[in-house]
Every structure is written in C-alpha cells, then in structure tokens.
Short mmCIF file of C-alpha atoms in Angstrom, two decimals:
data_model
loop_
_atom_site.label_atom_id
_atom_site.label_comp_id
_atom_site.label_asym_id
_atom_site.label_seq_id
_atom_site.Cartn_x
_atom_site.Cartn_y
_atom_site.Cartn_z
CA MET A 44 0.05 0.00 0.04
CA SER A 45 1.14 3.54 -0.92
CA LYS A 46 0.53 6.98 0.27
CA ILE A 47 -0.79 9.12 -2.56
CA VAL A 48 -1.49 12.88 -2.49
CA ILE A 49 -3.85 13.98 -5.27
CA ILE A 50 -3.64 17.84 -6.07
CA GLY A 51 -7.28 18.63 -7.37
CA GLY A 52 -10.57 17.44 -6.21
CA GLY A 53 -12.38 17.80 -9.51
CA ILE A 54 -13.76 14.80 -11.45
CA MET A 55 -10.09 13.40 -12.21
CA GLY A 56 -9.07 13.88 -8.64
CA LEU A 57 -12.29 12.26 -7.48
CA CYS A 58 -12.10 9.22 -9.96
CA SER A 59 -8.48 8.87 -9.25
CA ALA A 60 -9.00 8.55 -5.70
CA TYR A 61 -11.91 6.01 -6.15
CA TYR A 62 -9.72 3.59 -8.05
CA LEU A 63 -6.72 4.13 -6.09
CA GLN A 64 -8.68 3.52 -2.74
CA GLN A 65 -9.97 0.50 -4.36
CA SER A 66 -6.58 -0.77 -4.80
CA GLY A 67 -6.11 -0.52 -1.20
CA HIS A 68 -3.91 2.83 -1.45
CA GLU A 69 -4.05 5.66 1.42
CA VAL A 70 -5.23 8.46 -0.40
CA THR A 71 -5.27 12.38 0.39
CA ILE A 72 -6.98 14.95 -1.80
CA LEU A 73 -5.75 18.51 -1.69
CA GLU A 74 -8.57 20.83 -2.87
CA LYS A 75 -7.89 24.59 -3.28
CA GLY A 76 -11.88 25.07 -2.91
CA ASP A 77 -14.58 23.65 -0.97
CA LEU A 78 -15.67 21.24 -3.76
CA SER A 79 -18.72 23.28 -4.64
CA ASP A 80 -17.44 24.88 -7.65
CA ASN A 81 -15.44 22.49 -9.77
CA CYS A 82 -15.95 22.27 -13.53
CA SER A 83 -17.95 19.20 -13.39
CA PHE A 84 -20.79 20.65 -11.26
CA GLY A 85 -22.13 22.61 -14.32
CA ASN A 86 -21.24 20.17 -16.98
CA ALA A 87 -23.94 19.14 -19.39
CA GLY A 88 -23.49 15.63 -18.13
CA MET A 89 -22.97 13.93 -21.39
CA ILE A 90 -20.76 10.64 -21.86
CA VAL A 91 -19.81 11.08 -25.39
CA PRO A 92 -18.02 8.31 -27.41
CA SER A 93 -19.18 10.22 -30.37
CA HIS A 94 -16.58 12.79 -29.69
CA PHE A 95 -13.59 11.23 -31.37
CA ILE A 96 -12.49 14.52 -33.18
CA PRO A 97 -10.34 16.59 -31.12
CA LEU A 98 -10.63 20.37 -30.82
CA ALA A 99 -7.60 20.88 -32.64
CA ALA A 100 -9.06 20.14 -36.07
CA PRO A 101 -8.65 22.05 -39.59
CA GLY A 102 -12.07 23.76 -39.64
CA MET A 103 -11.74 25.31 -36.05
CA VAL A 104 -9.14 27.68 -37.26
CA GLN A 105 -11.22 29.49 -39.86
CA GLN A 106 -14.54 29.17 -37.87
CA GLY A 107 -12.89 30.43 -34.81
CA ILE A 108 -11.56 33.72 -36.81
CA ARG A 109 -14.92 34.27 -37.96
CA TRP A 110 -16.45 33.75 -34.34
CA MET A 111 -14.02 36.06 -32.86
CA PHE A 112 -15.88 38.91 -34.16
CA ASN A 113 -19.39 38.06 -32.70
CA SER A 114 -19.75 38.68 -28.98
CA LYS A 115 -22.34 35.99 -28.79
CA SER A 116 -20.41 33.46 -30.61
CA PRO A 117 -19.84 29.88 -29.12
CA PHE A 118 -16.09 30.11 -29.33
CA TYR A 119 -13.85 33.19 -28.56
CA VAL A 120 -10.01 33.53 -27.91
CA LYS A 121 -9.61 36.71 -25.85
CA PRO A 122 -6.66 38.56 -27.79
CA SER A 123 -3.86 38.79 -25.61
CA LEU A 124 0.03 39.24 -25.72
CA SER A 125 0.46 36.70 -22.79
CA GLY A 126 3.22 34.14 -23.62
CA GLU A 127 1.21 31.11 -22.54
CA LEU A 128 -1.52 31.93 -25.01
CA ILE A 129 0.63 32.69 -27.95
CA SER A 130 2.62 29.35 -27.22
CA TRP A 131 -0.81 27.75 -27.00
CA GLY A 132 -1.98 29.16 -30.12
CA VAL A 133 1.18 28.15 -32.02
CA LYS A 134 0.87 24.46 -30.97
CA PHE A 135 -3.06 24.63 -31.59
CA LEU A 136 -2.23 25.44 -35.30
CA LYS A 137 0.49 22.85 -35.58
CA ASN A 138 -1.98 20.22 -34.83
CA ALA A 139 -5.00 21.55 -36.43
CA ASN A 140 -4.72 19.26 -39.41
CA ASN A 141 -6.24 16.03 -41.07
CA ALA A 142 -3.23 13.64 -40.06
CA HIS A 143 -3.72 14.85 -36.28
CA VAL A 144 -7.61 14.28 -36.50
CA GLU A 145 -6.88 10.83 -38.09
CA ARG A 146 -4.34 9.78 -35.29
CA SER A 147 -6.33 11.07 -32.49
CA ALA A 148 -9.85 9.26 -33.50
CA LYS A 149 -8.64 5.69 -32.07
CA PRO A 150 -7.33 6.84 -28.78
CA LEU A 151 -10.13 9.07 -28.02
CA LEU A 152 -12.66 6.67 -28.82
CA GLU A 153 -11.05 3.89 -26.81
CA ILE A 154 -10.78 6.05 -23.64
CA SER A 155 -14.43 7.22 -24.22
CA LEU A 156 -15.99 3.63 -24.48
CA LEU A 157 -13.84 2.77 -21.50
CA SER A 158 -15.39 5.35 -19.58
CA LYS A 159 -18.90 4.65 -20.43
CA LYS A 160 -18.50 1.10 -19.44
CA LEU A 161 -16.91 2.07 -16.11
CA TYR A 162 -19.93 4.62 -15.58
CA GLY A 163 -22.16 1.66 -16.19
CA GLU A 164 -20.57 -0.59 -13.65
CA LEU A 165 -20.38 2.35 -11.26
CA ASN A 166 -24.02 3.18 -11.49
CA ALA A 167 -24.97 -0.41 -10.74
CA GLN A 168 -22.90 -0.07 -7.17
CA PRO A 169 -25.33 0.17 -4.25
CA GLY A 170 -25.80 3.78 -3.37
CA PHE A 171 -24.42 4.99 -6.69
CA ASP A 172 -27.44 6.04 -8.63
CA PHE A 173 -26.46 9.43 -10.33
CA GLY A 174 -29.31 9.29 -13.02
CA LEU A 175 -27.38 7.56 -15.94
CA VAL A 176 -29.72 7.38 -18.89
CA GLU A 177 -28.56 5.44 -21.97
CA LYS A 178 -30.73 6.90 -24.72
CA GLY A 179 -27.93 8.50 -26.88
CA ILE A 180 -27.50 12.42 -27.97
CA LEU A 181 -29.15 14.07 -30.93
CA MET A 182 -26.73 16.16 -32.93
CA PHE A 183 -29.12 18.61 -34.49
CA TYR A 184 -28.48 20.91 -37.67
CA LYS A 185 -30.56 23.58 -39.53
CA THR A 186 -28.37 24.01 -42.66
CA GLU A 187 -27.34 21.76 -45.66
CA LYS A 188 -23.59 22.70 -44.77
CA ALA A 189 -23.86 21.57 -41.23
CA GLY A 190 -25.79 18.46 -42.30
CA GLU A 191 -23.21 17.67 -44.88
CA GLU A 192 -20.49 18.02 -42.22
CA GLU A 193 -22.50 15.90 -39.63
CA ALA A 194 -22.98 13.12 -42.29
CA HIS A 195 -19.01 12.95 -43.09
CA LEU A 196 -18.73 12.47 -39.29
CA ALA A 197 -21.26 9.84 -39.10
CA GLY A 198 -19.61 7.99 -41.75
CA LYS A 199 -16.25 7.95 -39.75
CA ALA A 200 -18.46 7.04 -36.60
CA ARG A 201 -19.75 3.99 -38.62
CA GLU A 202 -16.22 3.00 -39.78
CA LEU A 203 -15.29 2.92 -36.25
CA GLY A 204 -18.34 0.79 -35.35
CA LEU A 205 -20.17 3.37 -33.22
CA ASP A 206 -24.16 2.80 -32.76
CA MET A 207 -25.63 5.67 -34.56
CA ALA A 208 -28.29 6.66 -37.13
CA VAL A 209 -28.64 9.65 -39.87
CA LEU A 210 -32.39 10.89 -39.00
CA SER A 211 -34.68 13.28 -41.05
CA ALA A 212 -36.74 15.79 -39.15
CA ALA A 213 -39.85 13.59 -38.98
CA GLU A 214 -37.79 10.98 -37.82
CA CYS A 215 -36.48 13.20 -34.98
CA LYS A 216 -39.96 14.31 -34.22
CA ALA A 217 -41.23 10.75 -33.77
CA LEU A 218 -38.54 10.34 -30.87
CA GLN A 219 -39.79 13.06 -28.90
CA PRO A 220 -43.35 13.95 -30.08
CA ASP A 221 -44.42 16.53 -27.40
CA LEU A 222 -41.23 18.68 -28.51
CA ALA A 223 -41.66 20.99 -31.58
CA LEU A 224 -38.63 21.10 -33.73
CA ASP A 225 -37.26 23.42 -36.53
CA VAL A 226 -34.36 21.33 -37.91
CA LEU A 227 -33.19 19.77 -41.30
CA GLY A 228 -32.25 16.65 -39.30
CA ALA A 229 -30.03 15.11 -36.89
CA VAL A 230 -27.52 12.38 -36.07
CA HIS A 231 -28.59 10.06 -33.15
CA TYR A 232 -25.47 8.90 -31.57
CA ARG A 233 -27.10 5.92 -29.68
CA CYS A 234 -23.80 5.01 -28.28
CA ASP A 235 -23.79 8.32 -25.88
CA ALA A 236 -25.57 8.52 -22.67
CA HIS A 237 -25.92 11.23 -19.79
CA LEU A 238 -26.21 11.46 -16.15
CA TYR A 239 -26.87 14.40 -13.48
CA PRO A 240 -23.30 15.68 -12.56
CA ASN A 241 -24.11 17.14 -9.25
CA LYS A 242 -25.59 14.05 -7.76
CA LEU A 243 -22.31 12.02 -9.31
CA ILE A 244 -20.07 14.50 -7.43
CA ALA A 245 -21.85 14.31 -4.17
CA LEU A 246 -21.95 10.41 -4.26
CA LEU A 247 -18.36 10.09 -4.94
CA VAL A 248 -17.34 12.50 -2.33
CA ASN A 249 -19.58 10.76 0.37
CA TYR A 250 -18.21 7.23 -0.81
CA LEU A 251 -14.41 8.66 -0.45
CA GLN A 252 -14.87 10.12 2.82
CA THR A 253 -16.83 6.89 4.25
CA ASN A 254 -14.23 4.68 2.89
CA GLY A 255 -11.11 6.44 4.48
CA VAL A 256 -10.18 8.92 1.72
CA LYS A 257 -9.00 12.34 3.35
CA ILE A 258 -10.21 15.31 1.61
CA GLU A 259 -8.59 18.30 2.55
CA ARG A 260 -10.80 21.48 1.27
CA ASN A 261 -9.48 25.02 1.14
CA ALA A 262 -5.95 23.60 0.93
CA GLU A 263 -4.21 25.36 -1.86
CA VAL A 264 -0.73 24.10 -2.89
CA THR A 265 1.77 27.05 -2.64
CA ARG A 266 5.01 25.21 -2.92
CA ILE A 267 6.41 21.52 -3.89
CA GLU A 268 9.74 20.37 -2.89
CA THR A 269 11.74 17.99 -4.90
CA ALA A 270 14.90 15.77 -4.36
CA GLY A 271 16.70 13.01 -6.48
CA GLY A 272 14.41 13.16 -9.19
CA LYS A 273 11.40 12.77 -6.96
CA ILE A 274 8.80 15.12 -5.43
CA SER A 275 9.48 14.94 -1.60
CA LYS A 276 7.02 17.27 -0.05
CA VAL A 277 3.91 19.34 -1.03
CA PHE A 278 2.98 22.63 1.06
CA THR A 279 -0.44 24.09 1.73
CA GLY A 280 0.57 27.24 3.46
CA SER A 281 2.16 26.10 6.83
CA LYS A 282 0.81 22.41 6.31
CA VAL A 283 3.21 19.87 4.93
CA TRP A 284 2.13 16.58 2.96
CA ASP A 285 4.28 13.77 2.10
CA ALA A 286 3.62 10.78 0.03
CA ASP A 287 5.20 7.87 -2.07
CA GLN A 288 3.33 9.07 -5.30
CA TYR A 289 1.82 12.48 -6.36
CA ILE A 290 -0.81 13.32 -8.82
CA ILE A 291 -1.50 16.54 -10.51
CA ALA A 292 -5.27 16.63 -11.28
CA GLY A 293 -5.77 20.26 -10.69
CA GLY A 294 -7.91 21.01 -14.09
CA SER A 295 -7.34 24.39 -15.59
CA TRP A 296 -4.92 25.29 -12.33
CA SER A 297 -2.60 22.37 -13.53
CA PRO A 298 -0.16 24.51 -15.50
CA ALA A 299 0.43 26.69 -12.50
CA ILE A 300 0.96 23.67 -9.95
CA ALA A 301 3.39 22.26 -12.57
CA LYS A 302 5.38 25.11 -12.97
CA MET A 303 6.33 24.86 -9.27
CA VAL A 304 8.32 21.87 -10.10
CA ASP A 305 9.38 23.23 -13.69
CA ILE A 306 7.14 21.11 -15.73
CA ASN A 307 5.48 22.55 -18.59
CA VAL A 308 1.74 21.27 -19.08
CA PRO A 309 0.32 23.57 -21.93
CA LEU A 310 -3.13 24.31 -21.18
CA MET A 311 -5.77 27.11 -21.65
CA PRO A 312 -8.87 27.40 -19.65
CA GLY A 313 -12.05 27.46 -21.67
CA LYS A 314 -14.71 29.18 -19.90
CA GLY A 315 -18.08 27.72 -20.22
CA TYR A 316 -21.57 28.76 -18.91
CA SER A 317 -24.55 26.88 -18.04
CA PHE A 318 -27.94 27.32 -16.46
CA MET A 319 -31.10 25.10 -15.22
CA VAL A 320 -34.69 25.76 -16.26
CA PRO A 321 -37.52 23.58 -14.56
CA GLU A 322 -39.22 21.12 -17.24
CA PRO A 323 -42.13 19.68 -15.42
CA GLN A 324 -43.73 18.41 -18.67
CA GLN A 325 -40.44 16.48 -19.44
CA ARG A 326 -41.01 17.18 -23.16
CA MET A 327 -37.24 16.43 -23.69
CA GLN A 328 -35.82 13.02 -23.13
CA ILE A 329 -32.76 12.80 -25.27
CA PRO A 330 -29.87 15.29 -24.92
CA ALA A 331 -29.46 17.59 -27.80
CA LEU A 332 -26.30 19.29 -29.23
CA LEU A 333 -27.16 22.20 -31.64
CA CYS A 334 -24.54 21.83 -34.32
CA GLU A 335 -24.51 25.52 -35.77
CA ALA A 336 -24.79 27.22 -32.30
CA ARG A 337 -22.54 24.75 -30.32
CA VAL A 338 -25.10 24.61 -27.47
CA ALA A 339 -25.75 21.63 -25.37
CA ILE A 340 -29.21 20.94 -23.94
CA THR A 341 -29.69 18.25 -21.31
CA PRO A 342 -32.73 17.01 -19.30
CA MET A 343 -31.54 16.21 -15.81
CA ASN A 344 -33.30 15.97 -12.51
CA GLY A 345 -36.67 17.30 -13.76
CA SER A 346 -35.15 20.30 -15.30
CA ILE A 347 -33.27 21.29 -18.48
CA ARG A 348 -29.67 22.27 -18.42
CA TYR A 349 -28.52 24.68 -21.24
CA GLY A 350 -24.87 25.09 -21.74
CA GLY A 351 -22.13 26.34 -24.05
CA THR A 352 -19.32 28.58 -25.17
CA MET A 353 -15.49 28.10 -25.07
CA GLU A 354 -14.02 31.47 -23.96
CA LEU A 355 -10.16 30.90 -23.97
CA GLY A 356 -8.27 33.42 -21.99
CA LYS A 357 -6.88 33.75 -18.35
CA LEU A 358 -8.68 32.66 -15.43
CA ASN A 359 -11.23 35.26 -14.31
CA ASN A 360 -14.45 35.34 -12.40
CA ASN A 361 -16.31 37.54 -14.59
CA ILE A 362 -19.57 36.48 -16.46
CA ASN A 363 -20.01 37.79 -20.13
CA MET A 364 -23.76 38.07 -20.38
CA ASN A 365 -23.54 38.25 -24.16
CA ARG A 366 -22.29 34.86 -24.18
CA VAL A 367 -25.24 33.65 -22.16
CA LYS A 368 -27.51 35.71 -24.45
CA GLY A 369 -26.02 33.76 -27.29
CA ILE A 370 -27.05 30.30 -25.73
CA VAL A 371 -30.62 31.59 -24.89
CA GLU A 372 -31.44 32.93 -28.19
CA SER A 373 -30.02 30.15 -30.03
CA VAL A 374 -32.65 27.51 -28.33
CA PRO A 375 -36.08 28.55 -29.97
CA LYS A 376 -34.37 28.52 -33.43
CA TYR A 377 -34.10 24.48 -33.16
CA PHE A 378 -36.97 24.03 -30.58
CA PRO A 379 -39.69 26.74 -31.04
CA ASP A 380 -41.52 25.63 -27.64
CA LEU A 381 -38.38 26.25 -25.54
CA HIS A 382 -38.00 29.77 -24.60
CA PRO A 383 -35.46 29.98 -21.87
CA GLU A 384 -35.11 33.55 -20.27
CA VAL A 385 -31.88 35.14 -19.81
CA PRO A 386 -30.97 34.14 -16.11
CA ALA A 387 -30.04 36.27 -13.37
CA GLU A 388 -26.22 36.49 -12.78
CA LYS A 389 -26.76 34.56 -9.48
CA ASP A 390 -28.17 31.50 -11.44
CA ILE A 391 -25.60 31.07 -13.98
CA TRP A 392 -22.71 28.69 -13.55
CA PHE A 393 -19.26 29.05 -15.11
CA GLY A 394 -16.39 26.83 -15.06
CA PHE A 395 -13.08 26.42 -16.84
CA ARG A 396 -12.45 23.43 -19.17
CA PRO A 397 -8.76 22.67 -19.20
CA SER A 398 -7.89 22.70 -22.92
CA SER A 399 -4.62 21.17 -24.26
CA PRO A 400 -3.65 22.50 -27.62
CA ASP A 401 -3.88 19.37 -29.50
CA GLY A 402 -7.37 18.40 -28.07
CA LEU A 403 -5.97 15.29 -26.22
CA PRO A 404 -5.84 14.97 -22.20
CA TYR A 405 -2.56 14.45 -20.31
CA ILE A 406 -2.38 11.28 -18.72
CA GLY A 407 0.63 9.49 -17.49
CA ARG A 408 3.83 9.65 -15.45
CA SER A 409 6.07 12.58 -15.57
CA LYS A 410 9.66 12.01 -17.31
CA LYS A 411 11.13 14.32 -14.89
CA TYR A 412 9.98 12.95 -11.55
CA SER A 413 9.52 9.23 -11.13
CA ASN A 414 6.73 9.54 -8.50
CA LEU A 415 4.70 12.15 -10.40
CA VAL A 416 1.51 11.24 -12.40
CA VAL A 417 -0.40 14.07 -14.51
CA ALA A 418 -4.08 13.64 -15.19
CA THR A 419 -5.49 16.89 -16.55
CA GLY A 420 -6.39 18.59 -20.14
CA HIS A 421 -9.74 16.74 -20.72
CA GLY A 422 -11.21 20.06 -22.28
CA MET A 423 -15.10 19.85 -22.61
CA MET A 424 -15.11 16.03 -22.07
CA GLY A 425 -13.91 15.87 -18.65
CA LEU A 426 -16.74 14.44 -16.75
CA SER A 427 -17.11 12.01 -19.83
CA LEU A 428 -13.66 10.69 -19.34
CA GLY A 429 -13.52 10.89 -15.51
CA PRO A 430 -13.72 7.13 -14.51
CA ALA A 431 -11.41 5.85 -17.49
CA THR A 432 -8.91 8.45 -16.39
CA GLY A 433 -9.16 7.46 -12.82
CA LEU A 434 -8.72 3.81 -13.71
CA LEU A 435 -5.60 4.46 -15.96
CA VAL A 436 -4.19 6.64 -13.22
CA LYS A 437 -4.40 3.55 -10.82
CA GLN A 438 -2.82 1.42 -13.40
CA VAL A 439 0.03 3.71 -13.89
CA VAL A 440 0.72 4.15 -10.02
CA ASP A 441 0.53 0.28 -9.60
CA GLY A 442 2.79 -0.17 -12.65
CA ASN A 443 0.28 -2.38 -14.42
CA LYS A 444 -0.29 -2.73 -18.01
CA THR A 445 -2.99 -0.01 -18.74
CA GLU A 446 -6.34 -0.88 -19.96
CA ILE A 447 -5.85 1.07 -23.16
CA ASN A 448 -2.72 2.33 -24.88
CA ILE A 449 -2.12 5.89 -23.43
CA ASP A 450 1.13 6.77 -25.66
CA ALA A 451 -1.13 9.68 -27.22
CA PHE A 452 -2.13 11.26 -23.95
CA SER A 453 1.50 11.45 -22.65
CA PRO A 454 2.25 14.56 -20.41
CA ASN A 455 5.67 14.59 -21.87
CA ARG A 456 4.68 15.36 -25.50
CA PHE A 457 5.22 19.07 -25.52
#
C-alpha cells in the first residue's frame, strides 16, 4: 500500500481517488476550494464516445476567426500578448490538421468507450444512482452545410463501429413527439449517454470520505519540494504533506502547479456557462447538441440544463452576459416551444475547461519525476472521461499494464 497525494478535487481527482482507494492505497486529496465549484458541477452531463474529433481540427481555425468578431459566438479567444496564450496558439495551429485528427480518433474513442463502460459499472453499485440514462444524444442541424459535415462525421463513426443513425426531421420528431422542432435533421449517437453531474460528484465525495480517503478542502498548494528526481513534499500554506506518489489533477490550475516543479503542461482555460430551467412536462428525453450554435441541452433532475461557449483566456470570475444571451437566443431556433429567459447572474454557473493545444488529455507519468503522475487537460470531455482516467491513473501508479494504450496522452509530448 502506498501513500498518495492527489492535487485537485475535480472529477479527475475524485475518480483517481476512487480507483486508488479500491486498490488499497492511502489517499489524500488537496483541493484549493470547497468542492462546490469544480468544473463538473455545471457540466452538460454527457458521456460522449461520439466525440472522437479533437478540438484541434482543421475547420476550427477558420471558424474560430469568424466567431471572434461576434460577442455572442460559441467560441472566443480573448486577444492577448500573454506568452502562454501565444505558445498554446502556435501548438494548436501545428495540430489543426487532418493527420492529427486521424491519429487521435482511435485513442479518443477507446478512452470514451472505457469510461462509458465504467460509468455503467459504477451506477450499478449500491448507493451510486446518479441518473445514468442511455438514450444517446441527438446532434441537430438546421443548414445543408452542417448536415453535410455531420453526415461526413457519421460515416467516420460508422467505420469506427459506433451505434448511430442519420435521421430526417420527421424521424427526430417521432422520438420526442411532445417537442416542436425546426431542424433539417440530426445524427442520433445511440452510443452516448447522460447523467446528473451534481449527484455524481456528491455520491463520489460521500463514498470516498466514508471509505478512508482524506479530502482537505481550502488547501491550495503553495510550494512543492523535490529531491533526487522525486517530489518529496507538498505545502499548503504552513501544512506539509508527504507521500510515495503524487498526482496533478488540478484542471485549469494544473499548469501553475506543474510550474512549481519546472514542468510545462500547456493548457488554456476554456470558460463555459450553463443554467437550469425547470421542465415539469419533461418533453425532452434525449440530450441535444445544436451543431451550428454549439449549445448543449440536457434533461436532468426534472429540469433542462442549457450550456455552451468556449472562451479561451486567463482565469477570471467575470460573467460575459452576451455569451449567455447567445445560448438563450439559439434554443428556440431549433426548439420553438423552448424559450428559456436570460437568467440572473446569480443563477449562471461557469467553469473552466482545461484545454490542451492538441485536444487530447494528459494522462501518464512525468519523465522528470519518477513519483509524479499527471491527469488533466480533458477540455469539454472532463466528466465524460473521468472514470477511465481514474482507472488509468491507478494502473500507472501500480505499474500495471493500462487498459488501453495511453501513448497519445503522454504528459511529456510538448
């Protein structure tokens, strides 16, 4: 049995702790906040094997440039002379090509399918009902251009063996007859699923605390000591923590933590927003992704969660109401019956998705320190990939063969 310190109490930290505890390790999580505001709380709750195309894809460059001039657009890079942003942007441009997309599809699909399987196993555990629903996700489109793009992706998905179908508007309507639709069609990724993130996080935290995992809240790491090619101590203010192995799972704060030990983990925080609206009629049963608007809509816990936008820039707590209005205004264009109002600021959740420049997560052992493992950079798929990442971290820590090949996710690749 080893002593493990995990830096970060988001979905990656919690899932890593879950599998490490199951493996018999003594685990402590150091979380800079109080666990009430991590990125997964406001997540759309989607488990998405369908997302096998990384963010760094050829079309994103041209589309991103167009969107930058629209304050309500779903993707925005805040212009800045920050060295981190410029370095990230150069790496993104190098990876935004077809060869990278082709190389990334298999590892992304494998980790997604593993995570979905593990979510099914976790949900079947006593006391772990977190609203897992396996009805797939509908990718709705309104324009011929988006329809052609989705048909191309659907062809790739079919080649990869995913369960999906291209639907006409009438077929979409038949799936949810109580919901008015104004679309050309959709791709129904029946391989996908969704859950209620708030319940999942609460159940994980409760399980870990009940089973001997120490969770130290408001414990921000301020310094890390190293010796002989290993991490020797972690400091949270005046408190000192020592362990046999350490895991950086700090989400968008991971680069700052890694910098304490002279490691480069290129990430930019991608701010996303979401809000909930009660839906007593429960007209929506299958989550939706609105292709042109890049908005996610998920039925959960008797309400509908609306979410979207990817705002790359420095970490900040400002709410850009224009981005939220962009989400609100896009919904009735696809669903004429759904008219969410612009929520009050206090009802808007925002979080930072840790986005790597090539759109792939960082999972694996650091080449600089033999007792350091990195688990971050999952972008918009953090919740979706949580269990698989946790299991892979456990296997890396134990020195076992990993369930899938993780070479593509190496934290040493940049």
